């Protein structure tokens, strides 16, 4: 019997846990929880979201939140981020865009996303020269990385729909970080193609004709959706792109800090066990490798796919 305040154990999924990269050749990645992923080829680095403040549930629910600059600086030092070309927001909710402007300010990176993300950056003083607003089909290049932005859809049950129409100055209620535009971000590099799919939803047909070797696949709230929804999501994102590996993201309880091991959301909010029971058979059917990432640990997402 599943107690709502209980949560799934990760023990059954240890066989899927990512392996530490033995070397730094090729494309390396660090997962920072939720859908925050740092990709680097040794010359250029790009970051999705960069959400490391992770305020607690009570503060999110009834208080006001703000980025913790000290935690961002600590992450930069821990990851040894000497230079960062871009921080890209999948959409503009606080668990994606709260800390992104601080990464831009601390590293000189461009802050890339919707007009809502730009207004979040403006609220923290990111200069206009470091803001890049993108639309459906837009492509930007940083070193050997080419990023293509494709309009997508937030996962069902969006609590904060709408747009951020004025500079957002924290602290503010969590709901001030409205969705804006949600993107699928296709990262093309000479070593391979990686799709960042932060939200567990899809725009029908949007990814057909686009190939990815690896997908950082958002699975948040899939455990609360009908089985048919997950099946269609898989077909529209994984099968449509021909990916051979999916790395599961946005499954962890982001109300707890990154100073402790990641753990799944409680059953009250999601059900990772249900998600895995439905997703793994689809992966076996299509011959797709499934990986459960570990926070901070270096990995080589494209290794073994040649």
PDB file of N, CA and C in Angstrom, residues 112-213:
ATOM      1  N   UNK A 112      19.391  32.425 -22.301  1.00  0.00           N
ATOM      2  CA  UNK A 112      18.652  32.129 -23.523  1.00  0.00           C
ATOM      3  C   UNK A 112      17.302  31.521 -23.188  1.00  0.00           C
ATOM      4  N   UNK A 113      16.254  32.011 -23.818  1.00  0.00           N
ATOM      5  CA  UNK A 113      14.915  31.471 -23.602  1.00  0.00           C
ATOM      6  C   UNK A 113      13.862  32.401 -24.153  1.00  0.00           C
ATOM      7  N   UNK A 114      12.693  32.364 -23.550  1.00  0.00           N
ATOM      8  CA  UNK A 114      11.566  33.167 -24.006  1.00  0.00           C
ATOM      9  C   UNK A 114      11.675  34.597 -23.485  1.00  0.00           C
ATOM     10  N   UNK A 115      10.742  35.443 -23.915  1.00  0.00           N
ATOM     11  CA  UNK A 115      10.679  36.801 -23.391  1.00  0.00           C
ATOM     12  C   UNK A 115      10.435  36.779 -21.884  1.00  0.00           C
ATOM     13  N   UNK A 116       9.708  35.775 -21.392  1.00  0.00           N
ATOM     14  CA  UNK A 116       9.507  35.638 -19.951  1.00  0.00           C
ATOM     15  C   UNK A 116      10.832  35.410 -19.236  1.00  0.00           C
ATOM     16  N   UNK A 117      11.666  34.539 -19.786  1.00  0.00           N
ATOM     17  CA  UNK A 117      12.984  34.305 -19.197  1.00  0.00           C
ATOM     18  C   UNK A 117      13.820  35.580 -19.231  1.00  0.00           C
ATOM     19  N   UNK A 118      13.736  36.327 -20.324  1.00  0.00           N
ATOM     20  CA  UNK A 118      14.474  37.586 -20.418  1.00  0.00           C
ATOM     21  C   UNK A 118      14.029  38.552 -19.325  1.00  0.00           C
ATOM     22  N   UNK A 119      12.730  38.613 -19.039  1.00  0.00           N
ATOM     23  CA  UNK A 119      12.245  39.507 -17.984  1.00  0.00           C
ATOM     24  C   UNK A 119      12.697  39.049 -16.602  1.00  0.00           C
ATOM     25  N   UNK A 120      12.858  37.753 -16.418  1.00  0.00           N
ATOM     26  CA  UNK A 120      13.417  37.255 -15.157  1.00  0.00           C
ATOM     27  C   UNK A 120      14.873  37.693 -15.048  1.00  0.00           C
ATOM     28  N   UNK A 121      15.597  37.639 -16.173  1.00  0.00           N
ATOM     29  CA  UNK A 121      16.972  38.120 -16.178  1.00  0.00           C
ATOM     30  C   UNK A 121      17.065  39.613 -15.906  1.00  0.00           C
ATOM     31  N   UNK A 122      16.168  40.371 -16.522  1.00  0.00           N
ATOM     32  CA  UNK A 122      16.180  41.831 -16.316  1.00  0.00           C
ATOM     33  C   UNK A 122      15.947  42.181 -14.850  1.00  0.00           C
ATOM     34  N   UNK A 123      15.095  41.402 -14.186  1.00  0.00           N
ATOM     35  CA  UNK A 123      14.806  41.679 -12.782  1.00  0.00           C
ATOM     36  C   UNK A 123      16.004  41.519 -11.877  1.00  0.00           C
ATOM     37  N   UNK A 124      17.004  40.739 -12.316  1.00  0.00           N
ATOM     38  CA  UNK A 124      18.224  40.540 -11.536  1.00  0.00           C
ATOM     39  C   UNK A 124      19.405  41.307 -12.106  1.00  0.00           C
ATOM     40  N   UNK A 125      19.139  42.137 -13.113  1.00  0.00           N
ATOM     41  CA  UNK A 125      20.198  42.997 -13.624  1.00  0.00           C
ATOM     42  C   UNK A 125      21.061  42.409 -14.712  1.00  0.00           C
ATOM     43  N   UNK A 126      20.613  41.337 -15.377  1.00  0.00           N
ATOM     44  CA  UNK A 126      21.374  40.806 -16.506  1.00  0.00           C
ATOM     45  C   UNK A 126      21.316  41.834 -17.643  1.00  0.00           C
ATOM     46  N   UNK A 127      22.443  42.263 -18.184  1.00  0.00           N
ATOM     47  CA  UNK A 127      22.422  43.283 -19.240  1.00  0.00           C
ATOM     48  C   UNK A 127      21.754  42.771 -20.512  1.00  0.00           C
ATOM     49  N   UNK A 128      21.183  43.698 -21.266  1.00  0.00           N
ATOM     50  CA  UNK A 128      20.488  43.329 -22.501  1.00  0.00           C
ATOM     51  C   UNK A 128      21.412  42.585 -23.464  1.00  0.00           C
ATOM     52  N   UNK A 129      22.688  42.933 -23.435  1.00  0.00           N
ATOM     53  CA  UNK A 129      23.641  42.277 -24.335  1.00  0.00           C
ATOM     54  C   UNK A 129      23.827  40.801 -24.019  1.00  0.00           C
ATOM     55  N   UNK A 130      23.401  40.376 -22.827  1.00  0.00           N
ATOM     56  CA  UNK A 130      23.531  38.963 -22.431  1.00  0.00           C
ATOM     57  C   UNK A 130      22.204  38.222 -22.477  1.00  0.00           C
ATOM     58  N   UNK A 131      21.158  38.853 -23.009  1.00  0.00           N
ATOM     59  CA  UNK A 131      19.848  38.221 -23.125  1.00  0.00           C
ATOM     60  C   UNK A 131      19.584  37.847 -24.580  1.00  0.00           C
ATOM     61  N   UNK A 132      19.168  36.614 -24.801  1.00  0.00           N
ATOM     62  CA  UNK A 132      18.819  36.169 -26.156  1.00  0.00           C
ATOM     63  C   UNK A 132      17.441  35.519 -26.106  1.00  0.00           C
ATOM     64  N   UNK A 133      16.481  36.127 -26.789  1.00  0.00           N
ATOM     65  CA  UNK A 133      15.124  35.593 -26.873  1.00  0.00           C
ATOM     66  C   UNK A 133      15.015  34.781 -28.156  1.00  0.00           C
ATOM     67  N   UNK A 134      14.511  33.553 -28.035  1.00  0.00           N
ATOM     68  CA  UNK A 134      14.421  32.653 -29.180  1.00  0.00           C
ATOM     69  C   UNK A 134      12.971  32.238 -29.416  1.00  0.00           C
ATOM     70  N   UNK A 135      12.692  31.897 -30.659  1.00  0.00           N
ATOM     71  CA  UNK A 135      11.374  31.417 -31.033  1.00  0.00           C
ATOM     72  C   UNK A 135      11.456  30.050 -31.680  1.00  0.00           C
ATOM     73  N   UNK A 136      10.320  29.530 -32.061  1.00  0.00           N
ATOM     74  CA  UNK A 136      10.237  28.190 -32.629  1.00  0.00           C
ATOM     75  C   UNK A 136      11.103  28.068 -33.876  1.00  0.00           C
ATOM     76  N   UNK A 137      12.031  27.107 -33.854  1.00  0.00           N
ATOM     77  CA  UNK A 137      12.902  26.860 -34.996  1.00  0.00           C
ATOM     78  C   UNK A 137      14.191  27.653 -34.988  1.00  0.00           C
ATOM     79  N   UNK A 138      14.355  28.571 -34.042  1.00  0.00           N
ATOM     80  CA  UNK A 138      15.580  29.368 -33.993  1.00  0.00           C
ATOM     81  C   UNK A 138      16.777  28.499 -33.620  1.00  0.00           C
ATOM     82  N   UNK A 139      17.920  28.844 -34.172  1.00  0.00           N
ATOM     83  CA  UNK A 139      19.165  28.123 -33.930  1.00  0.00           C
ATOM     84  C   UNK A 139      20.238  29.095 -33.485  1.00  0.00           C
ATOM     85  N   UNK A 140      20.973  28.719 -32.442  1.00  0.00           N
ATOM     86  CA  UNK A 140      22.099  29.518 -31.959  1.00  0.00           C
ATOM     87  C   UNK A 140      23.305  28.604 -31.830  1.00  0.00           C
ATOM     88  N   UNK A 141      24.497  29.175 -31.992  1.00  0.00           N
ATOM     89  CA  UNK A 141      25.733  28.391 -31.981  1.00  0.00           C
ATOM     90  C   UNK A 141      26.699  28.942 -30.952  1.00  0.00           C
ATOM     91  N   UNK A 142      27.290  28.025 -30.188  1.00  0.00           N
ATOM     92  CA  UNK A 142      28.327  28.354 -29.211  1.00  0.00           C
ATOM     93  C   UNK A 142      29.453  27.341 -29.394  1.00  0.00           C
ATOM     94  N   UNK A 143      30.604  27.796 -29.883  1.00  0.00           N
ATOM     95  CA  UNK A 143      31.680  26.860 -30.155  1.00  0.00           C
ATOM     96  C   UNK A 143      31.209  25.788 -31.122  1.00  0.00           C
ATOM     97  N   UNK A 144      31.368  24.516 -30.733  1.00  0.00           N
ATOM     98  CA  UNK A 144      30.920  23.405 -31.592  1.00  0.00           C
ATOM     99  C   UNK A 144      29.489  22.967 -31.301  1.00  0.00           C
ATOM    100  N   UNK A 145      28.820  23.668 -30.393  1.00  0.00           N
ATOM    101  CA  UNK A 145      27.437  23.356 -30.058  1.00  0.00           C
ATOM    102  C   UNK A 145      26.480  24.196 -30.911  1.00  0.00           C
ATOM    103  N   UNK A 146      25.498  23.553 -31.487  1.00  0.00           N
ATOM    104  CA  UNK A 146      24.401  24.250 -32.152  1.00  0.00           C
ATOM    105  C   UNK A 146      23.118  23.853 -31.459  1.00  0.00           C
ATOM    106  N   UNK A 147      22.362  24.845 -30.991  1.00  0.00           N
ATOM    107  CA  UNK A 147      21.132  24.603 -30.238  1.00  0.00           C
ATOM    108  C   UNK A 147      19.945  25.050 -31.077  1.00  0.00           C
ATOM    109  N   UNK A 148      18.999  24.144 -31.274  1.00  0.00           N
ATOM    110  CA  UNK A 148      17.779  24.446 -32.005  1.00  0.00           C
ATOM    111  C   UNK A 148      16.603  24.389 -31.039  1.00  0.00           C
ATOM    112  N   UNK A 149      15.798  25.434 -31.034  1.00  0.00           N
ATOM    113  CA  UNK A 149      14.677  25.557 -30.100  1.00  0.00           C
ATOM    114  C   UNK A 149      13.372  25.254 -30.822  1.00  0.00           C
ATOM    115  N   UNK A 150      12.629  24.297 -30.287  1.00  0.00           N
ATOM    116  CA  UNK A 150      11.355  23.889 -30.866  1.00  0.00           C
ATOM    117  C   UNK A 150      10.267  24.065 -29.821  1.00  0.00           C
ATOM    118  N   UNK A 151       9.216  24.802 -30.183  1.00  0.00           N
ATOM    119  CA  UNK A 151       8.122  25.011 -29.236  1.00  0.00           C
ATOM    120  C   UNK A 151       7.561  23.677 -28.772  1.00  0.00           C
ATOM    121  N   UNK A 152       7.341  23.562 -27.472  1.00  0.00           N
ATOM    122  CA  UNK A 152       6.793  22.348 -26.889  1.00  0.00           C
ATOM    123  C   UNK A 152       5.638  22.730 -25.967  1.00  0.00           C
ATOM    124  N   UNK A 153       5.302  21.829 -25.050  1.00  0.00           N
ATOM    125  CA  UNK A 153       4.165  22.014 -24.158  1.00  0.00           C
ATOM    126  C   UNK A 153       4.591  21.625 -22.748  1.00  0.00           C
ATOM    127  N   UNK A 154       4.175  22.403 -21.763  1.00  0.00           N
ATOM    128  CA  UNK A 154       4.440  22.033 -20.379  1.00  0.00           C
ATOM    129  C   UNK A 154       3.659  20.774 -20.022  1.00  0.00           C
ATOM    130  N   UNK A 155       4.169  20.014 -19.077  1.00  0.00           N
ATOM    131  CA  UNK A 155       3.473  18.797 -18.651  1.00  0.00           C
ATOM    132  C   UNK A 155       2.078  19.132 -18.130  1.00  0.00           C
ATOM    133  N   UNK A 156       1.142  18.196 -18.201  1.00  0.00           N
ATOM    134  CA  UNK A 156      -0.227  18.465 -17.747  1.00  0.00           C
ATOM    135  C   UNK A 156      -0.258  18.929 -16.290  1.00  0.00           C
ATOM    136  N   UNK A 157      -1.160  19.863 -16.004  1.00  0.00           N
ATOM    137  CA  UNK A 157      -1.289  20.362 -14.648  1.00  0.00           C
ATOM    138  C   UNK A 157      -0.376  21.526 -14.350  1.00  0.00           C
ATOM    139  N   UNK A 158      -0.165  22.407 -15.329  1.00  0.00           N
ATOM    140  CA  UNK A 158       0.673  23.584 -15.149  1.00  0.00           C
ATOM    141  C   UNK A 158       0.067  24.487 -14.068  1.00  0.00           C
ATOM    142  N   UNK A 159       0.791  24.667 -12.962  1.00  0.00           N
ATOM    143  CA  UNK A 159       0.277  25.466 -11.843  1.00  0.00           C
ATOM    144  C   UNK A 159       0.434  26.967 -12.079  1.00  0.00           C
ATOM    145  N   UNK A 160       1.383  27.350 -12.938  1.00  0.00           N
ATOM    146  CA  UNK A 160       1.669  28.777 -13.113  1.00  0.00           C
ATOM    147  C   UNK A 160       1.678  29.143 -14.603  1.00  0.00           C
ATOM    148  N   UNK A 161       0.557  28.981 -15.295  1.00  0.00           N
ATOM    149  CA  UNK A 161       0.533  29.317 -16.720  1.00  0.00           C
ATOM    150  C   UNK A 161       0.636  30.826 -16.931  1.00  0.00           C
ATOM    151  N   UNK A 162       0.944  31.211 -18.154  1.00  0.00           N
ATOM    152  CA  UNK A 162       1.012  32.628 -18.489  1.00  0.00           C
ATOM    153  C   UNK A 162       2.423  33.071 -18.809  1.00  0.00           C
ATOM    154  N   UNK A 163       2.606  34.370 -18.846  1.00  0.00           N
ATOM    155  CA  UNK A 163       3.897  34.939 -19.208  1.00  0.00           C
ATOM    156  C   UNK A 163       4.352  35.948 -18.161  1.00  0.00           C
ATOM    157  N   UNK A 164       5.650  36.159 -18.113  1.00  0.00           N
ATOM    158  CA  UNK A 164       6.245  37.179 -17.249  1.00  0.00           C
ATOM    159  C   UNK A 164       6.435  38.414 -18.121  1.00  0.00           C
ATOM    160  N   UNK A 165       5.625  39.439 -17.891  1.00  0.00           N
ATOM    161  CA  UNK A 165       5.565  40.570 -18.813  1.00  0.00           C
ATOM    162  C   UNK A 165       6.349  41.789 -18.362  1.00  0.00           C
ATOM    163  N   UNK A 166       6.886  41.758 -17.137  1.00  0.00           N
ATOM    164  CA  UNK A 166       7.693  42.848 -16.612  1.00  0.00           C
ATOM    165  C   UNK A 166       8.915  42.253 -15.914  1.00  0.00           C
ATOM    166  N   UNK A 167       9.983  43.025 -15.772  1.00  0.00           N
ATOM    167  CA  UNK A 167      11.130  42.505 -15.018  1.00  0.00           C
ATOM    168  C   UNK A 167      10.697  41.978 -13.648  1.00  0.00           C
ATOM    169  N   UNK A 168      11.110  40.769 -13.340  1.00  0.00           N
ATOM    170  CA  UNK A 168      10.720  40.100 -12.096  1.00  0.00           C
ATOM    171  C   UNK A 168      11.843  40.263 -11.080  1.00  0.00           C
ATOM    172  N   UNK A 169      11.543  41.010 -10.026  1.00  0.00           N
ATOM    173  CA  UNK A 169      12.551  41.289  -9.001  1.00  0.00           C
ATOM    174  C   UNK A 169      12.249  40.440  -7.771  1.00  0.00           C
ATOM    175  N   UNK A 170      13.099  39.451  -7.459  1.00  0.00           N
ATOM    176  CA  UNK A 170      12.878  38.641  -6.256  1.00  0.00           C
ATOM    177  C   UNK A 170      13.321  39.388  -5.004  1.00  0.00           C
ATOM    178  N   UNK A 171      12.807  38.969  -3.836  1.00  0.00           N
ATOM    179  CA  UNK A 171      11.949  37.795  -3.619  1.00  0.00           C
ATOM    180  C   UNK A 171      10.519  38.037  -4.087  1.00  0.00           C
ATOM    181  N   UNK A 172       9.886  36.944  -4.504  1.00  0.00           N
ATOM    182  CA  UNK A 172       8.512  37.008  -4.983  1.00  0.00           C
ATOM    183  C   UNK A 172       7.868  35.645  -4.766  1.00  0.00           C
ATOM    184  N   UNK A 173       6.556  35.601  -4.896  1.00  0.00           N
ATOM    185  CA  UNK A 173       5.847  34.334  -4.802  1.00  0.00           C
ATOM    186  C   UNK A 173       6.285  33.412  -5.941  1.00  0.00           C
ATOM    187  N   UNK A 174       6.273  32.114  -5.690  1.00  0.00           N
ATOM    188  CA  UNK A 174       6.697  31.160  -6.713  1.00  0.00           C
ATOM    189  C   UNK A 174       5.887  31.310  -7.989  1.00  0.00           C
ATOM    190  N   UNK A 175       4.605  31.664  -7.853  1.00  0.00           N
ATOM    191  CA  UNK A 175       3.739  31.797  -9.014  1.00  0.00           C
ATOM    192  C   UNK A 175       4.101  32.946  -9.922  1.00  0.00           C
ATOM    193  N   UNK A 176       4.996  33.832  -9.479  1.00  0.00           N
ATOM    194  CA  UNK A 176       5.424  34.932 -10.351  1.00  0.00           C
ATOM    195  C   UNK A 176       6.276  34.423 -11.506  1.00  0.00           C
ATOM    196  N   UNK A 177       6.920  33.271 -11.320  1.00  0.00           N
ATOM    197  CA  UNK A 177       7.728  32.665 -12.380  1.00  0.00           C
ATOM    198  C   UNK A 177       6.786  31.857 -13.279  1.00  0.00           C
ATOM    199  N   UNK A 178       6.106  32.525 -14.160  1.00  0.00           N
ATOM    200  CA  UNK A 178       5.113  31.867 -15.017  1.00  0.00           C
ATOM    201  C   UNK A 178       5.808  31.132 -16.163  1.00  0.00           C
ATOM    202  N   UNK A 179       5.058  30.250 -16.805  1.00  0.00           N
ATOM    203  CA  UNK A 179       5.626  29.311 -17.764  1.00  0.00           C
ATOM    204  C   UNK A 179       6.362  29.974 -18.910  1.00  0.00           C
ATOM    205  N   UNK A 180       5.753  30.996 -19.520  1.00  0.00           N
ATOM    206  CA  UNK A 180       6.312  31.525 -20.756  1.00  0.00           C
ATOM    207  C   UNK A 180       6.198  30.482 -21.851  1.00  0.00           C
ATOM    208  N   UNK A 181       7.201  30.379 -22.684  1.00  0.00           N
ATOM    209  CA  UNK A 181       7.241  29.359 -23.736  1.00  0.00           C
ATOM    210  C   UNK A 181       8.024  28.155 -23.248  1.00  0.00           C
ATOM    211  N   UNK A 182       7.488  26.963 -23.516  1.00  0.00           N
ATOM    212  CA  UNK A 182       8.217  25.725 -23.216  1.00  0.00           C
ATOM    213  C   UNK A 182       8.908  25.250 -24.494  1.00  0.00           C
ATOM    214  N   UNK A 183      10.141  24.798 -24.348  1.00  0.00           N
ATOM    215  CA  UNK A 183      10.931  24.369 -25.504  1.00  0.00           C
ATOM    216  C   UNK A 183      11.408  22.929 -25.370  1.00  0.00           C
ATOM    217  N   UNK A 184      11.529  22.270 -26.515  1.00  0.00           N
ATOM    218  CA  UNK A 184      12.431  21.142 -26.681  1.00  0.00           C
ATOM    219  C   UNK A 184      13.700  21.735 -27.284  1.00  0.00           C
ATOM    220  N   UNK A 185      14.859  21.382 -26.729  1.00  0.00           N
ATOM    221  CA  UNK A 185      16.116  21.963 -27.202  1.00  0.00           C
ATOM    222  C   UNK A 185      16.985  20.845 -27.776  1.00  0.00           C
ATOM    223  N   UNK A 186      17.246  20.928 -29.074  1.00  0.00           N
ATOM    224  CA  UNK A 186      18.077  19.937 -29.748  1.00  0.00           C
ATOM    225  C   UNK A 186      19.504  20.469 -29.823  1.00  0.00           C
ATOM    226  N   UNK A 187      20.415  19.755 -29.174  1.00  0.00           N
ATOM    227  CA  UNK A 187      21.821  20.160 -29.107  1.00  0.00           C
ATOM    228  C   UNK A 187      22.610  19.291 -30.088  1.00  0.00           C
ATOM    229  N   UNK A 188      23.157  19.935 -31.109  1.00  0.00           N
ATOM    230  CA  UNK A 188      23.940  19.236 -32.126  1.00  0.00           C
ATOM    231  C   UNK A 188      25.412  19.541 -31.931  1.00  0.00           C
ATOM    232  N   UNK A 189      26.217  18.487 -31.957  1.00  0.00           N
ATOM    233  CA  UNK A 189      27.654  18.605 -31.733  1.00  0.00           C
ATOM    234  C   UNK A 189      28.341  17.565 -32.607  1.00  0.00           C
ATOM    235  N   UNK A 190      29.581  17.781 -33.032  1.00  0.00           N
ATOM    236  CA  UNK A 190      30.265  16.753 -33.838  1.00  0.00           C
ATOM    237  C   UNK A 190      30.280  15.374 -33.206  1.00  0.00           C
ATOM    238  N   UNK A 191      30.194  15.297 -31.875  1.00  0.00           N
ATOM    239  CA  UNK A 191      30.198  13.993 -31.203  1.00  0.00           C
ATOM    240  C   UNK A 191      28.823  13.334 -31.179  1.00  0.00           C
ATOM    241  N   UNK A 192      27.758  14.074 -31.458  1.00  0.00           N
ATOM    242  CA  UNK A 192      26.419  13.484 -31.437  1.00  0.00           C
ATOM    243  C   UNK A 192      25.349  14.530 -31.193  1.00  0.00           C
ATOM    244  N   UNK A 193      24.112  14.038 -31.080  1.00  0.00           N
ATOM    245  CA  UNK A 193      22.956  14.924 -30.945  1.00  0.00           C
ATOM    246  C   UNK A 193      22.191  14.568 -29.666  1.00  0.00           C
ATOM    247  N   UNK A 194      21.940  15.590 -28.864  1.00  0.00           N
ATOM    248  CA  UNK A 194      21.289  15.430 -27.565  1.00  0.00           C
ATOM    249  C   UNK A 194      20.037  16.290 -27.546  1.00  0.00           C
ATOM    250  N   UNK A 195      18.916  15.693 -27.133  1.00  0.00           N
ATOM    251  CA  UNK A 195      17.667  16.439 -26.990  1.00  0.00           C
ATOM    252  C   UNK A 195      17.396  16.674 -25.518  1.00  0.00           C
ATOM    253  N   UNK A 196      17.150  17.937 -25.162  1.00  0.00           N
ATOM    254  CA  UNK A 196      16.755  18.294 -23.802  1.00  0.00           C
ATOM    255  C   UNK A 196      15.247  18.463 -23.793  1.00  0.00           C
ATOM    256  N   UNK A 197      14.546  17.509 -23.214  1.00  0.00           N
ATOM    257  CA  UNK A 197      13.075  17.497 -23.171  1.00  0.00           C
ATOM    258  C   UNK A 197      12.676  17.589 -21.707  1.00  0.00           C
ATOM    259  N   UNK A 198      12.636  18.806 -21.176  1.00  0.00           N
ATOM    260  CA  UNK A 198      12.461  18.986 -19.739  1.00  0.00           C
ATOM    261  C   UNK A 198      11.065  18.641 -19.263  1.00  0.00           C
ATOM    262  N   UNK A 199      10.051  18.989 -20.034  1.00  0.00           N
ATOM    263  CA  UNK A 199       8.664  18.771 -19.616  1.00  0.00           C
ATOM    264  C   UNK A 199       8.112  17.500 -20.229  1.00  0.00           C
ATOM    265  N   UNK A 200       7.398  16.737 -19.420  1.00  0.00           N
ATOM    266  CA  UNK A 200       6.838  15.462 -19.873  1.00  0.00           C
ATOM    267  C   UNK A 200       5.551  15.712 -20.651  1.00  0.00           C
ATOM    268  N   UNK A 201       5.724  16.259 -21.842  1.00  0.00           N
ATOM    269  CA  UNK A 201       4.602  16.501 -22.736  1.00  0.00           C
ATOM    270  C   UNK A 201       5.156  16.681 -24.141  1.00  0.00           C
ATOM    271  N   UNK A 202       4.298  16.852 -25.100  1.00  0.00           N
ATOM    272  CA  UNK A 202       4.736  16.879 -26.492  1.00  0.00           C
ATOM    273  C   UNK A 202       3.771  17.718 -27.323  1.00  0.00           C
ATOM    274  N   UNK A 203       4.283  18.237 -28.413  1.00  0.00           N
ATOM    275  CA  UNK A 203       3.457  18.866 -29.432  1.00  0.00           C
ATOM    276  C   UNK A 203       3.397  17.873 -30.588  1.00  0.00           C
ATOM    277  N   UNK A 204       2.209  17.367 -30.920  1.00  0.00           N
ATOM    278  CA  UNK A 204       2.123  16.296 -31.923  1.00  0.00           C
ATOM    279  C   UNK A 204       2.886  16.626 -33.202  1.00  0.00           C
ATOM    280  N   UNK A 205       3.786  15.718 -33.565  1.00  0.00           N
ATOM    281  CA  UNK A 205       4.529  15.848 -34.806  1.00  0.00           C
ATOM    282  C   UNK A 205       5.698  16.806 -34.766  1.00  0.00           C
ATOM    283  N   UNK A 206       5.905  17.515 -33.653  1.00  0.00           N
ATOM    284  CA  UNK A 206       6.925  18.566 -33.620  1.00  0.00           C
ATOM    285  C   UNK A 206       8.340  18.030 -33.784  1.00  0.00           C
ATOM    286  N   UNK A 207       8.586  16.788 -33.364  1.00  0.00           N
ATOM    287  CA  UNK A 207       9.949  16.251 -33.399  1.00  0.00           C
ATOM    288  C   UNK A 207      10.193  15.300 -34.562  1.00  0.00           C
ATOM    289  N   UNK A 208       9.191  15.062 -35.355  1.00  0.00           N
ATOM    290  CA  UNK A 208       9.389  14.204 -36.526  1.00  0.00           C
ATOM    291  C   UNK A 208      10.345  14.892 -37.494  1.00  0.00           C
ATOM    292  N   UNK A 209      11.294  14.117 -37.968  1.00  0.00           N
ATOM    293  CA  UNK A 209      12.306  14.679 -38.852  1.00  0.00           C
ATOM    294  C   UNK A 209      13.534  15.195 -38.127  1.00  0.00           C
ATOM    295  N   UNK A 210      13.500  15.183 -36.811  1.00  0.00           N
ATOM    296  CA  UNK A 210      14.650  15.581 -36.001  1.00  0.00           C
ATOM    297  C   UNK A 210      15.242  14.338 -35.344  1.00  0.00           C
ATOM    298  N   UNK A 211      16.544  14.144 -35.511  1.00  0.00           N
ATOM    299  CA  UNK A 211      17.190  12.967 -34.937  1.00  0.00           C
ATOM    300  C   UNK A 211      17.932  13.328 -33.653  1.00  0.00           C
ATOM    301  N   UNK A 212      17.877  12.442 -32.661  1.00  0.00           N
ATOM    302  CA  UNK A 212      18.670  12.581 -31.439  1.00  0.00           C
ATOM    303  C   UNK A 212      19.264  11.231 -31.084  1.00  0.00           C
ATOM    304  N   UNK A 213      20.504  11.233 -30.620  1.00  0.00           N
ATOM    305  CA  UNK A 213      21.124  10.005 -30.124  1.00  0.00           C
ATOM    306  C   UNK A 213      20.719   9.748 -28.673  1.00  0.00           C
TER     307      UNK A 213
END
